Amino acid sequence: MKLASFKHFTRACLLAGGLIGAIVPSIVHAETDRMVIFDDDGFALAQWMVLKAPHVKVLGIATVSGDFWQKEATAYALRGLEIANRKDVPVVQGATYPLVNSEKLTDKWEALYGKLVWKGAWMRSWVEKTTQPLPPYHAADVVPDLPWGNPTLKPSAENAAMFMIRMVHQYPGQVSIIECGPMTNLALAQKLDPEFASLAKELVYMGGSLNPRQKLTSPASAQFAREFGNSPRREFNIRFDPEAASITMRAPWKRIVMVPVDPSTETEMSAEFVKDIAAADTPIARIVKRSANNFPLWDEIAAAVWLDPSLIRTSADLYVDVNTMFGAQYGDILSWSEGYQPDVGEQKEKVVLTIDVPRMKALIKDLISKP
Amino acid sequence: MKLASFKHFTRACLLAGGLIGAIVPSIVHAETDRMVIFDDDGFALAQWMVLKAPHVKVLGIATVSGDFWQKEATAYALRGLEIANRKDVPVVQGATYPLVNSEKLTDKWEALYGKLVWKGAWMRSWVEKTTQPLPPYHAADVVPDLPWGNPTLKPSAENAAMFMIRMVHQYPGQVSIIECGPMTNLALAQKLDPEFASLAKELVYMGGSLNPRQKLTSPASAQFAREFGNSPRREFNIRFDPEAASITMRAPWKRIVMVPVDPSTETEMSAEFVKDIAAADTPIARIVKRSANNFPLWDEIAAAVWLDPSLIRTSADLYVDVNTMFGAQYGDILSWSEGYQPDVGEQKEKVVLTIDVPRMKALIKDLISKP
């Protein structure tokens, strides 16, 4: 099916919501088109990679609060789709607040258990001097002007959790979910519909941390190592909504791939890296060229190993869950090798430990060079 | 002062208990003799190192439950002193049970949170095949025959906590404590006498875990890595009595040196190692020669860096405490870099990260070769 006609058909389905979805048979060729929903608390290179990948159908971009409030993440997603010239892809708005955690609770938690290095939308100051700029602190319903320009595209009227439920019912066993933010939407979807996870094809998520180590020598990599140096099991996406992460991990997925912090410490969105991958003169490359933030490539690794699982160099099959007790290690990743797990819902996940960085870089460069 | 006369004087003091101690001025030459109490849940090479070190006065060997029940640890200590021909050193018996933790609680904890790799005196079976022998499981008041032969020496009538309190009052600011087992005795001493820690010179302890990594390739090192692979912050000494560890770490010590699992993964009590260090024909070397258990040199590192701090290659100054919440991470080490700590009692500890292994080996060899 040609892209143009597919686009129109898809938009019609989406506008009609679940009614048409329920009676229209799958129109995607499973042999060629892999279906995916990308859920995230922002929008950047990872989404563009998936949007530009051949034989991939992005069913929707879902948003959630985390690094940004959901409304701001939504604005980035809309603008990101405009830049990618993919206005056919719906942006579905997800949860504004985590299930149990909150900014107030986090203040009190920090008083008892120490300062967090990164708090996303709740961040008012760095504890230590940091080369990263402090994002503007604002209320949940404020959307500051975006550096990429503000979008004119509007989000879907459908809620992210409802959208994801509808999609897995419409394409049972075919929809991958790439989660690169807190798992609030996934937990809501699972509790709204206990069949949700079992109807998806797989969950690939960036989140959590096992035993990462600083591997680069740049000032930025030393500063990002602050996030795991004294808390090897803590990572922001999971820590922002620990209960949602535990609910999601205990849901009956066919397959879960975890991309923790561990493989990211070999990567950096450095000026040199950006210059190389964004050499082409495409709209996306023009933005990426200006985006040397020295971040590890967290979400990009998740997108990359979903697009090409052969990029995984080493991995471990571990039972994984999250500490949801409101103590010093609230939100920490718990993991067990076979035989040690408690069997209270935790499941085996394929945990990515290292990846083929040069080949991932080549993949990114190739994808964002596409017109 | 000659050793023989010192020995007699010391024994007289000890028999008389606190009364004489309180009125007799310090008889140890601070310039030459460093005073130490060694508290442990067993007895092995580490204690012999300290007993054989020049210019070191071992005030006493305290025992506590952990790897062994206290009674069995006491038997080992008594027999160890006989082998070292140091019957002048008192063995003081400490706590049999942890403050809050218990074998029953551990069974229920494991049902909720997964199997522990090592449980010391409470160990009934390995989860996975292990080359290490399973120690005989028995009641707290049973002392099986020791492989070294049973002692005829008897322990002191004084309790370990009371003994330690008496010693720090007798030699204020001069007594180092090397703790290589659970911290039950230290916590009791601190709560019996709030001046206890502040009157000691320092605490050097083997316990806890930051981010250790398997560094050797032997089967044993892979098996010991099970203890931290899925729980980088968990270590047996602390996990056996987490509340005691937190009480102890929050006590007003002048100085705390932590020897976590991290530096130990470069070391192994291998057949080759033992053959080399125990080449001499001394009573201790004869036992050590037969003791190639492939254990990391946990306690020996603590003894070594106390004897010669220049063996520390890298260390970090971190605020340290213990998670005492009875959840999935009960007993985990908590640590904070400057500025992140909550200030609820945690203190800065010098955390040993790596040591000079060849020089430590030379030190051990030298010490146990002494007649």
XYZ file of C-alpha atoms in Angstrom:
742
model
C 0.000 0.000 0.000
C 1.286 3.402 -0.930
C 2.033 5.806 1.861
C -0.375 8.546 0.749
C -3.474 6.356 0.589
C -2.441 4.592 3.787
C -2.144 7.923 5.511
C -5.660 8.954 4.557
C -7.096 5.629 5.578
C -5.323 5.698 8.893
C -6.495 9.181 9.704
C -10.056 8.160 8.942
C -9.729 5.239 11.318
C -8.239 7.405 13.994
C -10.889 10.068 13.690
C -13.569 7.402 13.956
C -11.903 5.959 17.010
C -12.473 2.402 18.206
C -15.666 1.786 16.202
C -14.003 1.460 12.821
C -10.880 -0.014 14.358
C -12.903 -2.900 15.689
C -14.441 -3.909 12.366
C -11.685 -3.099 9.867
C -9.226 -5.923 9.284
C -5.521 -5.275 9.488
C -4.355 -3.223 6.557
C -0.694 -3.434 7.372
C 1.409 -6.080 5.689
C 2.946 -7.877 8.652
C 5.738 -9.209 6.433
C 6.973 -5.739 5.655
C 5.550 -3.219 8.092
C 6.339 -3.500 11.794
C 3.824 -1.569 13.870
C 4.941 0.518 16.782
C 3.667 3.040 19.281
C 6.312 5.320 20.766
C 5.538 6.544 24.305
C 7.818 9.207 25.735
C 8.216 12.247 27.986
C 9.855 14.208 25.150
C 10.653 13.877 21.490
C 14.039 13.693 19.809
C 16.330 11.638 17.669
C 14.892 8.276 18.760
C 11.430 9.071 17.419
C 12.833 10.409 14.164
C 14.853 7.210 13.748
C 11.699 5.109 13.997
C 9.662 7.490 11.840
C 12.269 7.328 9.065
C 12.877 3.579 9.240
C 11.701 1.531 6.265
C 8.965 -1.062 6.764
C 7.898 0.529 10.026
C 4.427 1.868 10.669
C 4.325 4.290 13.586
C 0.733 3.978 14.792
C 1.055 6.891 17.156
C 3.245 8.975 19.398
C 2.076 8.929 23.008
C 3.194 11.467 25.573
C 3.615 11.405 29.330
C 5.154 13.592 32.029
C 8.728 12.999 33.105
C 11.642 15.074 31.811
C 8.938 17.500 30.626
C 5.351 17.839 31.677
C 3.083 15.937 29.299
C 1.783 19.134 27.611
C 5.309 20.247 26.730
C 6.264 16.729 25.592
C 3.168 16.820 23.384
C 4.234 20.125 21.834
C 7.659 18.638 21.067
C 6.051 15.557 19.527
C 3.760 17.651 17.317
C 6.617 19.869 16.202
C 8.849 16.821 15.713
C 6.289 15.286 13.363
C 6.021 18.564 11.412
C 9.807 18.604 10.979
C 9.719 14.968 9.852
C 6.797 15.811 7.524
C 4.787 13.041 9.181
C 1.586 14.830 10.106
C -0.213 11.556 9.408
C 0.981 10.132 12.738
C -1.338 10.922 15.645
C -0.008 12.361 18.869
C -2.004 10.981 21.796
C -1.746 12.727 25.143
C -1.109 10.611 28.198
C -0.916 11.089 31.935
C 0.091 14.409 33.448
C 0.886 13.005 36.905
C 2.469 9.735 38.086
C 0.206 7.228 39.842
C 1.407 7.747 43.415
C 4.579 9.823 43.289
C 4.347 13.614 43.262
C 6.488 16.699 43.484
C 5.479 17.238 47.122
C 6.271 13.656 48.061
C 9.613 14.016 46.310
C 10.475 17.066 48.411
C 9.735 15.126 51.579
C 11.525 12.042 50.285
C 14.640 14.115 49.617
C 14.551 15.511 53.145
C 14.673 11.968 54.519
C 16.811 10.185 51.973
C 18.963 12.727 50.160
C 18.872 14.802 47.010
C 18.066 13.284 43.649
C 20.415 14.246 40.830
C 17.642 14.688 38.253
C 13.936 15.284 38.792
C 12.689 16.137 35.316
C 9.717 18.523 35.306
C 10.214 19.004 39.071
C 13.791 20.208 38.781
C 14.478 23.611 40.331
C 18.254 23.505 40.771
C 21.304 21.314 40.390
C 22.981 20.152 43.585
C 26.415 20.431 41.952
C 27.770 22.630 39.201
C 26.682 21.101 35.925
C 27.426 21.982 32.320
C 23.879 21.018 31.320
C 21.483 23.961 31.349
C 18.734 23.890 33.969
C 15.420 23.535 32.138
C 12.850 26.234 32.977
C 10.700 25.175 35.941
C 7.026 25.777 35.306
C 3.520 24.479 35.989
C 2.083 21.395 34.307
C -0.177 23.383 31.980
C 2.481 25.845 30.777
C 4.199 25.187 27.483
C 7.181 27.465 26.868
C 8.163 28.358 23.315
C 10.045 25.480 21.743
C 13.555 25.988 20.361
C 12.379 24.178 17.213
C 9.475 26.640 16.764
C 5.963 25.970 18.038
C 3.708 23.433 16.317
C 0.492 24.178 14.454
C -0.425 20.488 14.389
C -2.896 19.437 17.105
C -2.930 16.293 19.243
C -5.571 13.585 18.908
C -8.624 13.839 21.166
C -8.002 10.263 22.286
C -6.148 9.535 25.507
C -2.843 7.700 25.141
C -3.862 4.699 27.276
C -7.166 4.290 25.393
C -5.378 4.650 22.065
C -2.857 1.956 22.955
C -5.625 -0.394 24.119
C -7.516 0.174 20.867
C -4.442 -0.453 18.751
C -3.488 -3.766 20.382
C -7.061 -4.983 19.933
C -7.071 -3.818 16.312
C -3.731 -5.479 15.523
C -3.452 -8.302 18.054
C 0.047 -9.625 18.506
C 1.485 -7.086 16.070
C 2.051 -3.843 17.986
C 5.426 -3.130 19.558
C 5.570 -0.449 22.207
C 8.742 1.554 22.642
C 8.619 3.254 26.033
C 11.228 5.917 26.714
C 9.548 7.762 29.552
C 7.793 6.914 32.818
C 5.360 4.004 32.409
C 2.230 5.768 33.664
C 0.323 5.320 30.382
C 1.213 1.642 30.136
C 0.134 0.962 33.721
C -3.170 2.769 33.126
C -3.749 0.819 29.911
C -3.059 -2.463 31.717
C -5.391 -1.674 34.599
C -8.098 -0.397 32.207
C -7.803 -3.580 30.179
C -6.161 -6.675 31.665
C -5.695 -8.035 28.115
C -3.638 -5.025 27.038
C -0.084 -6.325 27.457
C -0.912 -9.832 26.240
C -2.300 -8.409 22.981
C 0.831 -6.386 22.225
C 3.765 -7.924 20.391
C 6.400 -6.698 22.832
C 7.541 -3.928 25.104
C 10.942 -2.334 24.523
C 11.752 0.259 27.150
C 14.540 2.605 28.080
C 14.578 2.701 31.834
C 16.225 1.387 34.933
C 19.801 0.751 35.774
C 21.756 -2.347 36.781
C 25.434 -1.656 37.420
C 26.465 1.098 35.006
C 29.948 2.491 34.896
C 31.320 5.704 33.455
C 33.142 4.651 30.278
C 33.876 7.975 28.570
C 36.116 10.708 29.920
C 34.207 13.856 28.997
C 32.983 16.260 31.696
C 29.401 15.469 30.669
C 29.892 11.726 31.113
C 31.348 12.335 34.577
C 28.333 14.488 35.421
C 25.827 11.935 34.150
C 27.655 9.294 36.228
C 26.427 11.200 39.305
C 23.016 9.720 38.578
C 24.172 6.145 39.179
C 27.450 6.415 41.141
C 25.741 6.270 44.528
C 22.544 4.620 43.322
C 23.375 2.007 40.709
C 19.776 0.778 40.574
C 18.085 4.181 40.207
C 17.097 5.722 36.887
C 14.806 8.671 36.281
C 12.071 7.105 34.088
C 11.404 4.381 36.633
C 11.983 6.597 39.684
C 9.443 9.197 38.496
C 6.623 6.629 38.631
C 7.807 3.463 40.394
C 4.323 1.992 40.892
C 3.525 2.369 37.189
C 6.795 0.658 36.297
C 6.082 -2.279 38.606
C 2.520 -2.643 37.291
C 3.843 -2.551 33.733
C 6.630 -5.050 34.359
C 4.209 -7.485 35.992
C 1.746 -7.245 33.067
C 1.481 -10.284 30.762
C 3.691 -9.164 27.880
C 4.845 -11.729 25.344
C 8.307 -10.207 25.431
C 10.048 -7.405 27.325
C 13.334 -5.828 26.297
C 14.945 -3.560 28.879
C 17.436 -0.916 27.809
C 18.878 0.287 31.114
C 21.442 3.053 31.618
C 24.223 0.467 31.358
C 24.762 0.386 27.557
C 24.337 4.166 27.263
C 27.551 5.067 29.062
C 29.540 4.196 25.939
C 27.660 6.820 23.926
C 27.448 10.591 23.869
C 25.592 13.136 21.761
C 28.827 15.067 21.386
C 29.578 17.818 18.861
C 31.707 15.378 16.922
C 29.048 12.690 16.933
C 26.346 15.107 15.847
C 28.493 16.568 13.096
C 29.015 13.133 11.659
C 25.482 11.740 11.872
C 23.829 14.983 10.710
C 26.007 15.631 7.679
C 23.047 15.415 5.276
C 20.890 18.444 4.515
C 17.519 17.105 5.644
C 15.066 18.905 7.938
C 15.800 16.453 10.744
C 19.567 16.596 10.256
C 19.414 20.385 10.390
C 17.885 20.183 13.891
C 20.120 17.336 15.054
C 23.173 19.308 13.895
C 22.334 21.927 16.544
C 21.614 19.374 19.287
C 25.009 18.439 20.699
C 23.811 18.210 24.312
C 26.375 15.560 25.323
C 23.583 13.319 26.602
C 24.146 9.573 26.543
C 22.017 8.082 23.752
C 19.446 6.589 26.117
C 16.305 6.512 23.959
C 18.211 6.119 20.715
C 19.573 2.788 21.922
C 16.024 1.592 22.620
C 14.915 2.688 19.145
C 18.008 1.177 17.557
C 17.761 -2.269 19.163
C 14.068 -2.384 18.281
C 14.883 -1.518 14.655
C 17.839 -3.911 14.520
C 18.160 -6.399 17.395
C 21.514 -7.529 15.999
C 22.957 -4.302 17.459
C 22.779 -5.945 20.903
C 26.255 -7.199 21.747
C 25.605 -8.601 25.217
C 22.434 -9.070 27.193
C 21.149 -10.969 30.200
C 17.824 -12.712 30.791
C 16.781 -11.535 34.223
C 13.598 -11.310 36.236
C 12.985 -7.612 36.800
C 10.740 -5.543 39.043
C 10.789 -2.211 40.860
C 11.039 -1.320 44.542
C 7.763 0.498 45.270
C 8.351 0.919 49.000
C 8.578 4.633 49.826
C 12.032 4.370 51.369
C 15.597 5.222 50.484
C 15.530 2.986 47.420
C 12.061 3.873 46.114
C 12.071 3.232 42.374
C 15.216 1.113 42.318
C 15.407 -1.760 39.853
C 15.213 -5.210 41.429
C 16.550 -8.119 39.427
C 17.011 -11.846 39.932
C 18.781 -14.609 38.101
C 16.815 -17.810 37.473
C 15.996 -19.558 40.724
C 16.255 -16.512 43.006
C 13.075 -14.693 41.899
C 10.183 -14.479 44.380
C 7.447 -15.210 41.795
C 5.132 -12.378 42.748
C 4.563 -11.212 39.183
C 8.045 -10.278 38.049
C 8.919 -11.559 34.581
C 11.953 -12.404 32.561
C 13.232 -9.447 30.556
C 15.964 -9.362 27.977
C 18.316 -6.809 29.521
C 20.595 -5.043 27.044
C 24.070 -4.645 28.555
C 26.246 -3.502 25.634
C 25.582 -2.588 22.025
C 27.550 -2.214 18.809
C 28.080 1.545 18.982
C 29.686 2.088 15.534
C 26.911 0.163 13.805
C 24.265 2.045 15.766
C 25.861 5.307 14.736
C 25.805 4.220 11.085
C 22.130 3.297 11.438
C 21.240 6.676 12.929
C 23.175 8.527 10.251
C 21.477 6.539 7.527
C 17.997 7.123 8.949
C 18.210 10.859 9.497
C 19.842 11.380 6.111
C 16.695 10.144 4.384
C 14.833 12.959 2.635
C 57.979 -2.648 77.972
C 58.848 -6.239 77.302
C 56.113 -8.404 75.930
C 56.172 -10.964 78.758
C 55.653 -8.486 81.572
C 53.082 -6.616 79.524
C 51.185 -9.846 79.040
C 50.988 -10.526 82.758
C 49.955 -7.000 83.564
C 47.276 -7.012 80.917
C 45.803 -10.281 82.082
C 45.630 -8.948 85.616
C 43.753 -5.888 84.372
C 41.386 -8.009 82.366
C 40.643 -10.379 85.221
C 39.933 -7.443 87.471
C 37.630 -5.953 84.879
C 36.782 -2.267 84.755
C 37.840 -1.423 88.285
C 41.554 -1.549 87.695
C 41.173 -0.393 84.121
C 39.577 2.794 85.320
C 42.336 3.742 87.728
C 45.422 2.484 85.926
C 46.935 4.914 83.469
C 47.677 3.788 79.946
C 50.605 1.424 79.911
C 50.892 1.149 76.194
C 53.374 3.347 74.372
C 51.233 5.104 71.798
C 54.309 5.811 69.672
C 54.950 2.150 69.121
C 51.911 0.076 70.025
C 48.663 0.568 68.166
C 45.741 -0.819 70.145
C 43.025 -2.780 68.420
C 39.977 -4.889 69.133
C 39.019 -7.331 66.404
C 35.292 -8.133 66.230
C 34.238 -10.923 63.896
C 31.837 -13.777 63.146
C 34.745 -16.156 62.595
C 38.500 -16.264 62.893
C 41.061 -16.672 60.155
C 44.010 -15.124 58.391
C 42.965 -11.526 59.113
C 43.170 -11.989 62.874
C 46.507 -13.773 62.629
C 47.853 -10.908 60.529
C 46.999 -8.420 63.240
C 48.194 -10.710 66.044
C 51.580 -11.106 64.349
C 52.045 -7.475 63.366
C 54.804 -5.557 65.142
C 53.885 -2.596 67.356
C 50.286 -3.760 67.578
C 48.547 -4.585 70.836
C 45.428 -6.715 70.303
C 43.321 -5.837 73.340
C 40.802 -8.549 72.624
C 39.027 -10.683 70.078
C 35.271 -10.165 70.127
C 32.828 -12.588 68.548
C 29.368 -12.233 67.053
C 26.953 -14.344 65.009
C 27.018 -14.116 61.226
C 28.791 -16.657 59.051
C 28.884 -18.800 62.186
C 26.847 -18.600 65.345
C 28.700 -16.655 68.016
C 29.534 -19.787 70.042
C 31.226 -21.415 67.056
C 33.007 -18.159 66.150
C 34.232 -18.055 69.753
C 35.607 -21.595 69.496
C 37.476 -20.631 66.344
C 38.869 -17.518 68.020
C 40.083 -19.495 71.036
C 41.658 -22.157 68.869
C 43.130 -19.476 66.588
C 44.835 -17.853 69.570
C 46.205 -21.205 70.699
C 47.672 -21.776 67.247
C 49.184 -18.285 67.312
C 50.475 -18.957 70.847
C 48.683 -15.804 72.022
C 46.692 -17.072 74.978
C 47.252 -13.668 76.568
C 44.587 -12.119 74.317
C 41.074 -12.367 75.746
C 38.200 -13.653 73.651
C 35.024 -11.787 74.575
C 31.689 -13.238 73.519
C 29.215 -10.963 71.817
C 25.653 -11.126 70.567
C 24.097 -14.394 69.487
C 21.191 -12.810 67.596
C 20.913 -9.672 65.427
C 18.923 -6.748 66.819
C 15.795 -7.084 64.683
C 16.546 -9.540 61.906
C 16.020 -13.253 62.493
C 16.034 -16.554 60.682
C 12.223 -16.631 60.610
C 11.994 -13.098 59.246
C 14.556 -14.037 56.609
C 12.426 -16.973 55.460
C 9.427 -14.660 55.062
C 11.550 -11.961 53.445
C 12.792 -14.458 50.867
C 9.235 -15.510 50.049
C 8.387 -11.900 49.197
C 11.650 -10.621 47.740
C 13.653 -13.588 46.462
C 16.373 -15.909 47.660
C 19.535 -14.616 49.274
C 22.764 -16.113 47.963
C 24.409 -16.432 51.387
C 22.757 -16.499 54.827
C 25.612 -17.508 57.116
C 24.499 -19.493 60.163
C 20.993 -19.699 58.660
C 22.126 -21.350 55.430
C 20.414 -24.665 54.658
C 21.063 -25.005 50.925
C 22.553 -23.252 47.918
C 20.128 -22.004 45.276
C 22.601 -22.861 42.522
C 25.322 -25.477 42.227
C 28.346 -24.124 44.095
C 31.857 -25.424 44.516
C 31.952 -24.116 48.094
C 30.889 -26.720 50.655
C 27.648 -26.054 52.507
C 28.513 -25.439 56.162
C 26.651 -27.718 58.596
C 23.367 -26.149 59.693
C 22.869 -26.330 63.443
C 21.397 -24.546 66.447
C 22.966 -21.459 68.008
C 24.302 -23.353 71.039
C 25.890 -26.216 69.092
C 29.593 -26.083 68.353
C 30.711 -28.772 65.924
C 34.279 -30.097 66.119
C 36.655 -27.637 64.512
C 38.889 -28.701 61.628
C 41.777 -27.066 63.523
C 41.104 -29.164 66.647
C 38.986 -27.937 69.550
C 40.307 -25.278 71.958
C 41.094 -25.805 75.599
C 41.347 -22.034 76.166
C 38.193 -20.448 77.616
C 36.545 -17.146 76.713
C 36.468 -14.169 79.053
C 33.452 -13.821 81.326
C 32.970 -10.259 80.062
C 30.505 -9.500 77.295
C 32.008 -8.138 74.074
C 30.060 -4.858 74.135
C 30.960 -4.192 77.776
C 34.602 -5.080 77.099
C 34.795 -2.665 74.187
C 33.192 0.110 76.235
C 35.683 -0.513 79.052
C 38.656 -0.461 76.695
C 37.780 2.839 74.980
C 37.350 4.440 78.393
C 40.650 2.977 79.572
C 42.545 4.137 76.471
C 40.547 7.110 75.194
C 41.277 8.019 71.581
C 43.669 5.103 71.185
C 41.617 2.011 70.392
C 40.964 1.018 66.803
C 38.158 -1.406 66.141
C 38.375 -3.762 63.188
C 34.919 -5.123 62.491
C 34.661 -8.009 60.039
C 31.265 -9.366 61.000
C 27.764 -8.012 61.639
C 27.822 -4.875 63.787
C 25.544 -6.116 66.575
C 28.188 -5.727 69.307
C 29.128 -2.221 68.172
C 25.487 -1.095 68.094
C 24.909 -2.518 71.568
C 28.053 -0.800 72.872
C 26.930 2.513 71.380
C 23.430 2.272 72.835
C 24.790 1.145 76.218
C 27.195 4.077 76.236
C 26.620 7.061 73.954
C 30.290 8.025 74.395
C 31.523 4.705 73.059
C 32.302 5.573 69.414
C 33.647 9.023 70.229
C 36.184 7.504 72.635
C 37.532 5.041 70.064
C 40.285 6.018 67.666
C 38.572 4.708 64.569
C 36.376 2.023 63.094
C 37.672 -0.024 60.170
C 35.074 -2.455 58.884
C 34.687 -5.034 56.184
C 31.092 -4.797 55.046
C 28.788 -3.427 52.451
C 29.063 -3.172 48.736
C 29.041 -0.268 46.289
C 29.369 -1.364 42.678
C 31.622 -4.419 42.674
C 32.533 -6.237 39.528
C 33.889 -9.730 38.951
C 37.547 -9.210 38.030
C 38.968 -12.741 38.143
C 37.974 -15.609 35.871
C 37.938 -18.563 38.271
C 34.714 -20.536 38.872
C 34.779 -19.388 42.501
C 34.964 -15.709 41.563
C 32.005 -16.176 39.209
C 30.099 -17.842 42.034
C 30.920 -15.105 44.549
C 29.776 -12.557 41.957
C 26.266 -13.996 42.383
C 26.180 -12.174 45.719
C 26.374 -8.744 44.087
C 25.395 -9.230 40.426
C 21.712 -8.562 41.043
C 22.163 -6.648 44.292
C 25.227 -4.395 44.027
C 24.496 -2.749 47.389
C 23.941 -5.937 49.410
C 26.638 -7.641 51.463
C 26.218 -10.323 54.109
C 27.737 -8.630 57.209
C 25.457 -5.624 56.833
C 22.433 -7.605 55.601
C 22.552 -9.952 58.613
C 21.939 -7.055 61.026
C 20.981 -3.914 59.086
C 19.710 -1.990 62.107
C 22.969 -2.589 63.987
C 24.937 -1.396 60.970
C 22.905 1.801 60.692
C 23.196 2.485 64.444
C 26.947 1.914 64.229
C 27.439 4.094 61.158
C 25.510 6.940 62.760
C 27.581 6.762 65.954
C 30.075 9.592 66.600
C 33.299 7.943 65.436
C 36.335 10.091 64.825
C 37.046 8.162 61.658
C 35.390 5.348 59.717
C 37.096 3.281 57.040
C 34.816 1.072 54.979
C 36.200 -1.949 53.163
C 33.299 -3.016 50.945
C 33.197 -6.026 48.623
C 34.544 -3.850 45.799
C 38.319 -4.180 46.401
C 38.019 -7.885 47.247
C 37.088 -9.024 43.743
C 40.728 -8.710 42.692
C 41.796 -11.232 45.318
C 41.333 -14.935 45.902
C 42.502 -17.403 48.539
C 43.523 -19.768 45.744
C 45.805 -22.818 46.040
C 48.550 -20.860 44.318
C 48.137 -17.847 46.599
C 48.101 -19.983 49.725
C 51.150 -21.967 48.612
C 53.078 -18.755 48.205
C 52.069 -16.905 51.370
C 52.298 -19.997 53.602
C 55.725 -21.204 52.495
C 57.199 -20.821 55.986
C 56.970 -23.602 58.554
C 55.118 -21.748 61.305
C 52.013 -23.009 63.136
C 49.844 -20.428 61.372
C 51.350 -21.080 57.955
C 50.703 -24.799 58.402
C 46.969 -24.102 58.832
C 46.841 -21.467 56.090
C 48.546 -23.899 53.706
C 45.478 -26.141 53.989
C 42.972 -23.290 53.626
C 42.680 -22.658 49.892
C 38.937 -21.973 49.954
C 39.016 -19.598 46.971
C 37.305 -16.902 49.034
C 37.990 -13.274 48.172
C 40.235 -11.780 50.868
C 37.438 -9.778 52.467
C 38.614 -9.500 56.077
C 42.302 -9.654 55.180
C 41.943 -6.411 53.225
C 40.433 -4.712 56.272
C 43.288 -5.964 58.453
C 45.859 -5.017 55.831
C 44.682 -1.432 55.275
C 44.491 -0.940 59.022
C 48.067 -2.216 59.396
C 49.320 -0.241 56.391
C 46.986 2.452 55.015
C 49.404 2.998 52.115
C 48.012 -0.239 50.622
C 44.890 1.706 49.625
C 45.213 2.572 45.939
C 41.901 4.366 45.417
C 39.198 5.418 47.825
C 36.209 7.731 47.990
C 34.929 9.917 50.806
C 31.229 9.205 50.919
C 28.407 9.556 53.398
C 27.229 6.027 54.154
C 24.205 4.476 55.832
C 22.072 1.350 55.561
C 18.536 0.776 54.341
C 16.692 -0.534 57.405
C 13.245 -0.699 55.799
C 12.075 -4.310 55.695
C 11.586 -4.341 51.931
C 13.321 -5.704 48.867
C 16.504 -3.769 49.626
C 16.667 -4.338 53.400
C 20.310 -4.051 54.409
C 21.514 -2.354 51.232
C 24.269 0.227 51.508
C 23.147 3.811 50.909
C 25.783 6.335 49.940
C 25.901 10.001 49.006
C 28.486 12.350 47.615
C 28.932 15.690 49.370
C 25.826 17.832 49.058
C 23.351 14.998 48.414
C 23.289 13.468 51.924
C 20.093 13.867 53.982
C 21.856 14.702 57.266
C 19.946 12.276 59.452
C 23.042 10.871 61.143
C 24.985 9.387 58.245
C 28.676 10.234 58.284
C 31.554 10.507 55.918
C 33.469 7.252 55.561
C 36.673 6.588 53.721
C 35.541 3.913 51.275
C 38.317 1.659 49.995
C 37.807 0.971 46.290
C 41.048 -0.699 45.178
C 44.191 -1.848 46.950
C 47.747 -2.769 46.057
C 47.267 -6.540 45.849
C 50.924 -7.579 45.388
C 52.039 -5.481 48.353
C 49.199 -6.807 50.483
C 50.233 -10.338 49.569
C 53.814 -9.583 50.590
C 52.567 -8.173 53.894
C 50.484 -11.266 54.623
C 53.353 -13.576 53.744
C 55.710 -11.650 55.968
C 53.322 -11.647 58.924
C 52.416 -15.311 58.910
C 56.034 -16.337 58.391
C 56.936 -14.863 61.778
C 57.765 -17.561 64.319
